[in-house]
């Protein structure tokens, strides 16, 4: 379909930090063309450039400057696909109404992540999870549907665990996150709170970190998604970094594996064929660094245009089996870039 | 002895960051009086104020400004006690020569931490470890002796584990550190490396973090110190924080304990009587915070004048038994303040 | 009066950053005792410790933890003196009502700074400006009165200009500020805006910087305060610093002065006798640093307990006459500490 | 000449921060091909990837990884053009030897900036300054020659002053810089010195800031470059920003000009025709921002791929004539990118 021209798409919640990333990443997208932007009531009717406090380093793309903001609800867009950068509460109300109207929603919000018939999709990991989409539509009486992104913190972990689970079985994982301020949106974290500081708590984050990977690495069982059977224990910290969520991970396998086998599993992992050549697919799903002091957010965050998961410091662990450090770009792979990659998958699967 | 006037003491390596903390903390010390400062060859003969690039927020105390710097080696001080803020390689050579000459060395260096007859001393935790001092003197033919501080990163962990080991037995602990830049000395970490970044590696740090707590929580066995029998697995990270090393910890006990029992153990821990009322003793050894988002380096680092270990986020762990966050002041409790507290203990034990 | 016990005082707007500083600085104040705290409607009735997100490094003092918050308006305190940490709009409404009721208001708000019968008071600079207080009361039919602090950015400049104006006459001054994030209150500046960044604009700040010093260095003319006759041109910048506003200043005098004369004028300036020995009076009004690279916020901000103005880099200027750098603690000297110093002056002048 | 293949070039001092930028910017350069890299003695013989601590966000380009490092002196390269990223003292010795050997040196070092027969070149500003090259060669008996970059701090100022000098004549300018840490090289500024701090001093920087713009805006007088006749007074500050030097500027003109005329002069400035379409030429020489709070380093530093000078906050000044804020990318426009642009100019002028 995209051969005959780019798909028209809309961005819901276009003025926030994730909305801005969508706009930036879709600027020259080969398949999708942004034709509508929604915002909250007080911005409706304004031009995007008037209503948006743009905070990304590269300038606001020209193509959106004069687009008028329309309401999220009542629905005022008629594109077949929308990207949702809505806050959780707004998403909770709006996304089902879009799906009911026949629109496909690629959502970055947490509102429906726990539903067993709504895929938490990572195209390089679990593209087959879209098999529950027909049941979702059927169950809910929707002509459209929703697929969701996972929490940005856990994306890198899930990607790195996938080849390990496939080859050795994952039994338990302990993770400590050091998360960037951009993960909290804008205005988000007050500078007085985080300057030269670490905040060892992010509301409701650890619960998600302990649950979502199990859904993404789980399996399709008839009409719903079943959780993978392993345990995660998480600490969530906010650190003074702008972009890039880093995780210290200890993992235990079902089967014994040598260090070299683990390294090979990470190094050679490839996305399933259907996801491998999509426009947003990273050149390498996982980049395993050998240097002792990597990955680092400032140096490695843009690997694969922000879509590659960077792993380093792989070494044996005296308590569980192996230790490693995982870095993922929280506003690209973990948010807007991930949703776009999801939409590309839906196109290639014929669901769009 | 200190009744008749303050002990004269010297500081070895007085111009560095730890040396500066010694000078600051000893400014009005009731028992010790700094009468000599040593430095490396190129500074010998200069006045302290000329040779030192002072980097602490409060000004250089007047009392040291005009003190002349003397050589570390050959020994040019004749105080009964010296505080060593020497780098590891200089300490390796110099400290035994001081001890041989009859001088007591309270060292902040890592050079002799692994020797079984040299105590790694935390007065609030293991004052009885000085029982190996006579053997140390005897074995080595020294008329003085050395006691060492532990690594600054691990001090807080050891303090917090002590009551837990006493009551429940510690079996395994997993720790992830987020360490301040001041732990690397001066000039230490380049701003271009750490600004808006996390470095997931500190050379040789994890090995120390996994070993030193076992020595400090170990026992005196005749003439030497035996390691406690538990396992630690560590990740060490450098974060953009000036002072305060924070640890995310998961711990497993030998015996089951309720959350309330663990909290009580931490909250009610008291230093052994001999250490409890020393000048540097913190009002509370451990401060257990109830707020969900504490401790934080910027807000909690000065608890107990930088001598209290602050613990928070105590909660059950789905893999080991409990999780918590521990904060300790790396240049006060973990370095200069700790050495001074050690010297006070030696005085009260009659070893000085 | 304070001989017979400490004055009861209230703090208006006690939960914000300036309110917190008032609470901290008044903890052991010899003359004033905090007996009441006000807050906005949604906090009224709560205990202070429940309603306040405390963000200062030292813990919330015990003495306020259980104080109940009362309303700012309608007036629910009956102390003879209140310290106002209200936002400008709330101050605009509330402060006159307090004054009308016979209460003396030492205000940190900008609401009434421009009134010619309301002193902008710096006790070490212009204590005689309280001579307009009787006219203020008379004009406005108030039995109490208001004295105000100046903008925190301009306090250090005004202090440093005072001896120069006295001795050489100030003709023109150009200033560029580099202001700390704490000057914007809490939550104030979003971390995403200021991290690794400089914002070259602070709304309405430059206008105040160009006007307020002229009022403070002006003279009492009958019933009102007349502006000093010199020109200021200002640039205001926000920089990633927690506390301490620093200014680069170029100044031109009416009379020629040698570098040494200027240095002497700064170095030897003393507060007028009535202000010199008040509890909050800094040991030195001005500290002139000789080191080439000082003052620096992190190293010099606590000079004189945050009440001393630190000047450095004094040198000739090829365009105007001299250049220098000025540092002042924005939340102590420039805010809460300044208001308390003002109140002390009012006591010693018999106005309280 | 470049039609028939890319020029072979060498980079002197290739492992430092500026050397790294040269390597990054020359990666796909249409005219120049890096064939040799020099380093100090201890790195000679190693592969670039072994000897270089790469600190730029994007990875080390593959093309240099296996290039062997050769000595700077004795000369071990035979390219017609070298880019010098040498430190000042090494440049002082080496650059004349290269020029003597017939090599053209585009230098980023300060060593020869003050020589009246060595151009300080900004192609968009003073391409005619290369007219002194024949005299330089003749005077010094060189078959090659040197052209230099200006100090990175002053590049943006000089660019912005050019159209103003052309149209209104510049009489005096006062500047206060807020400079990024990357301007100090690597390891450069210690994190303990600059974290949450401002350092109001950079050795020898102000002298250069007051002199170099006068040379660049000066004129060719026979065999040498004569300084423009205006005065600059500078304050230099280091701030916690990674890249982007920002200046607050007050300027006085010879002739009166309206705000709109000044804005137009900045907005419509174009590079001389010979420089306008070179590969490194920015799309706009100057970008004048209208938003009240711009430019900001984090948001605007990459304008024109880091080659555009961004100006904002243009407004009348009550002391001189106008005030503004200027931002320039210190390691691209102000260093490596500037040298490359210079070399492109030399090619288009037939000097290479």
Short mmCIF file of C-alpha atoms in Angstrom, two decimals, chain B residues 21-209:
data_model
loop_
_atom_site.label_atom_id
_atom_site.label_comp_id
_atom_site.label_asym_id
_atom_site.label_seq_id
_atom_site.Cartn_x
_atom_site.Cartn_y
_atom_site.Cartn_z
CA UNK B 21 39.31 16.65 54.54
CA UNK B 22 41.69 15.60 57.35
CA UNK B 23 42.74 19.21 57.77
CA UNK B 24 39.17 20.39 57.81
CA UNK B 25 37.90 17.76 60.23
CA UNK B 26 40.87 18.10 62.59
CA UNK B 27 40.56 21.88 62.77
CA UNK B 28 38.95 21.91 66.20
CA UNK B 29 39.43 18.31 67.19
CA UNK B 30 39.40 17.92 70.98
CA UNK B 31 42.12 15.27 71.10
CA UNK B 32 44.38 15.77 68.07
CA UNK B 33 46.40 18.74 66.93
CA UNK B 34 47.95 18.82 63.46
CA UNK B 35 51.57 19.87 63.73
CA UNK B 36 53.07 18.56 60.51
CA UNK B 37 52.03 17.99 56.90
CA UNK B 38 53.84 15.94 54.29
CA UNK B 39 53.73 16.14 50.52
CA UNK B 40 55.52 14.87 47.47
CA UNK B 41 58.96 16.17 46.62
CA UNK B 42 57.99 19.05 44.39
CA UNK B 43 55.98 20.67 47.19
CA UNK B 44 58.40 20.10 50.07
CA UNK B 45 59.54 23.39 51.56
CA UNK B 46 56.53 25.36 50.37
CA UNK B 47 53.89 26.67 52.71
CA UNK B 48 50.69 24.63 52.63
CA UNK B 49 48.69 27.54 51.23
CA UNK B 50 51.11 27.88 48.33
CA UNK B 51 51.22 24.21 47.39
CA UNK B 52 47.61 23.19 47.84
CA UNK B 53 44.81 23.64 45.31
CA UNK B 54 42.07 23.70 47.95
CA UNK B 55 38.78 22.40 46.59
CA UNK B 56 36.47 22.06 49.58
CA UNK B 57 33.54 24.44 49.88
CA UNK B 58 34.64 25.92 53.20
CA UNK B 59 37.86 27.90 53.08
CA UNK B 60 41.25 26.48 53.93
CA UNK B 61 41.54 26.72 57.72
CA UNK B 62 43.96 29.39 58.86
CA UNK B 63 45.88 27.02 61.09
CA UNK B 64 47.51 25.19 58.17
CA UNK B 65 48.16 28.06 55.82
CA UNK B 66 51.68 28.70 57.00
CA UNK B 67 52.66 25.16 57.92
CA UNK B 68 55.65 24.13 55.82
CA UNK B 69 55.34 20.91 53.84
CA UNK B 70 57.92 18.28 54.78
CA UNK B 71 58.87 15.11 52.96
CA UNK B 72 56.89 11.91 53.39
CA UNK B 73 60.09 9.95 52.88
CA UNK B 74 62.65 10.19 54.35
CA UNK B 75 60.50 10.55 57.44
CA UNK B 76 60.61 14.10 58.70
CA UNK B 77 57.89 14.08 61.37
CA UNK B 78 58.11 12.81 64.92
CA UNK B 79 54.51 12.62 66.04
CA UNK B 80 53.26 9.41 67.69
CA UNK B 81 50.35 9.25 65.22
CA UNK B 82 50.03 9.99 61.53
CA UNK B 83 46.99 10.03 59.28
CA UNK B 84 47.85 8.71 55.84
CA UNK B 85 46.12 10.19 52.83
CA UNK B 86 48.83 8.87 50.55
CA UNK B 87 48.10 7.34 47.15
CA UNK B 88 48.32 3.52 47.20
CA UNK B 89 51.80 3.24 45.73
CA UNK B 90 53.33 5.83 48.06
CA UNK B 91 51.55 4.24 51.02
CA UNK B 92 52.94 0.84 50.10
CA UNK B 93 56.44 2.12 50.58
CA UNK B 94 56.04 4.67 53.34
CA UNK B 95 53.58 3.28 55.84
CA UNK B 96 55.72 0.32 57.00
CA UNK B 97 58.66 2.67 57.52
CA UNK B 98 56.55 4.84 59.79
CA UNK B 99 55.29 1.82 61.70
CA UNK B 100 58.83 0.51 62.03
CA UNK B 101 59.86 3.81 63.52
CA UNK B 102 57.24 3.43 66.24
CA UNK B 103 54.56 5.60 64.74
CA UNK B 104 50.90 4.59 64.63
CA UNK B 105 49.49 4.94 61.12
CA UNK B 106 45.77 5.44 60.59
CA UNK B 107 45.62 4.90 56.88
CA UNK B 108 43.13 5.72 54.25
CA UNK B 109 45.14 3.94 51.56
CA UNK B 110 44.35 0.55 50.07
CA UNK B 111 47.93 -0.73 50.25
CA UNK B 112 47.64 -2.98 53.31
CA UNK B 113 43.93 -3.65 53.51
CA UNK B 114 44.32 -7.28 52.57
CA UNK B 115 46.88 -8.21 55.24
CA UNK B 116 45.32 -10.55 57.81
CA UNK B 117 47.11 -8.84 60.71
CA UNK B 118 46.13 -5.30 59.75
CA UNK B 119 42.65 -4.34 60.89
CA UNK B 120 40.17 -2.78 58.49
CA UNK B 121 38.55 -0.78 61.21
CA UNK B 122 35.07 0.68 61.65
CA UNK B 123 34.79 1.61 65.33
CA UNK B 124 31.02 1.29 65.34
CA UNK B 125 31.28 -2.21 63.86
CA UNK B 126 34.47 -4.11 64.69
CA UNK B 127 36.54 -2.40 67.40
CA UNK B 128 37.70 -5.80 68.62
CA UNK B 129 39.70 -6.24 65.42
CA UNK B 130 42.51 -4.25 67.01
CA UNK B 131 43.25 -7.39 68.99
CA UNK B 132 45.56 -8.41 66.14
CA UNK B 133 47.74 -5.34 66.61
CA UNK B 134 50.21 -6.98 69.00
CA UNK B 135 50.67 -9.83 66.54
CA UNK B 136 51.12 -7.34 63.72
CA UNK B 137 53.90 -5.58 65.64
CA UNK B 138 55.48 -8.81 66.63
CA UNK B 139 55.32 -10.46 63.19
CA UNK B 140 56.76 -7.50 61.43
CA UNK B 141 59.19 -6.26 64.03
CA UNK B 142 57.48 -2.91 64.22
CA UNK B 143 57.22 -0.75 67.30
CA UNK B 144 54.33 1.16 65.70
CA UNK B 145 51.49 -0.31 63.66
CA UNK B 146 48.97 0.28 60.91
CA UNK B 147 45.18 0.28 60.98
CA UNK B 148 43.33 0.88 57.74
CA UNK B 149 40.05 2.31 56.53
CA UNK B 150 37.98 0.33 54.12
CA UNK B 151 37.16 1.43 50.62
CA UNK B 152 34.79 4.37 50.79
CA UNK B 153 32.16 2.64 48.68
CA UNK B 154 31.75 -0.27 50.97
CA UNK B 155 31.67 1.47 54.32
CA UNK B 156 27.96 2.12 54.30
CA UNK B 157 27.19 -1.43 53.22
CA UNK B 158 29.29 -2.92 56.00
CA UNK B 159 27.67 -0.74 58.61
CA UNK B 160 24.18 -1.67 57.44
CA UNK B 161 24.99 -5.37 57.18
CA UNK B 162 26.39 -5.57 60.70
CA UNK B 163 23.11 -5.67 62.67
CA UNK B 164 21.59 -7.91 60.00
CA UNK B 165 24.47 -10.35 60.24
CA UNK B 166 24.29 -10.30 64.03
CA UNK B 167 20.60 -11.08 64.09
CA UNK B 168 19.80 -13.03 60.95
CA UNK B 169 23.09 -14.06 59.38
CA UNK B 170 23.98 -12.68 55.95
CA UNK B 171 24.19 -15.27 53.20
CA UNK B 172 24.44 -13.30 49.99
CA UNK B 173 24.31 -9.66 48.93
CA UNK B 174 24.09 -8.08 45.51
CA UNK B 175 25.11 -4.45 45.27
CA UNK B 176 25.12 -1.80 42.62
CA UNK B 177 26.97 1.37 43.49
CA UNK B 178 26.40 4.88 42.19
CA UNK B 179 29.55 6.64 43.31
CA UNK B 180 30.42 10.31 43.55
CA UNK B 181 33.24 11.92 41.61
CA UNK B 182 35.05 13.00 44.76
CA UNK B 183 35.82 9.33 45.37
CA UNK B 184 38.33 9.52 42.53
CA UNK B 185 40.41 12.28 44.07
CA UNK B 186 41.65 15.37 42.28
CA UNK B 187 41.87 16.03 39.35
CA UNK B 188 40.24 12.60 39.17
CA UNK B 189 37.38 12.27 36.75
CA UNK B 190 37.52 14.54 33.70
CA UNK B 191 34.39 16.61 33.32
CA UNK B 192 34.10 15.55 29.67
CA UNK B 193 33.84 11.93 30.83
CA UNK B 194 31.15 12.27 33.48
CA UNK B 195 29.02 15.26 32.58
CA UNK B 196 25.46 14.10 31.95
CA UNK B 197 26.80 10.56 31.91
CA UNK B 198 27.24 7.37 33.92
CA UNK B 199 30.46 5.33 33.72
CA UNK B 200 29.67 1.71 34.55
CA UNK B 201 33.19 0.79 35.60
CA UNK B 202 35.77 1.79 38.20
CA UNK B 203 39.08 -0.07 37.98
CA UNK B 204 39.55 -2.74 40.66
CA UNK B 205 36.59 -1.43 42.64
CA UNK B 206 34.28 -4.40 42.41
CA UNK B 207 36.88 -6.82 43.70
CA UNK B 208 37.29 -4.67 46.81
CA UNK B 209 33.57 -4.28 47.26
#
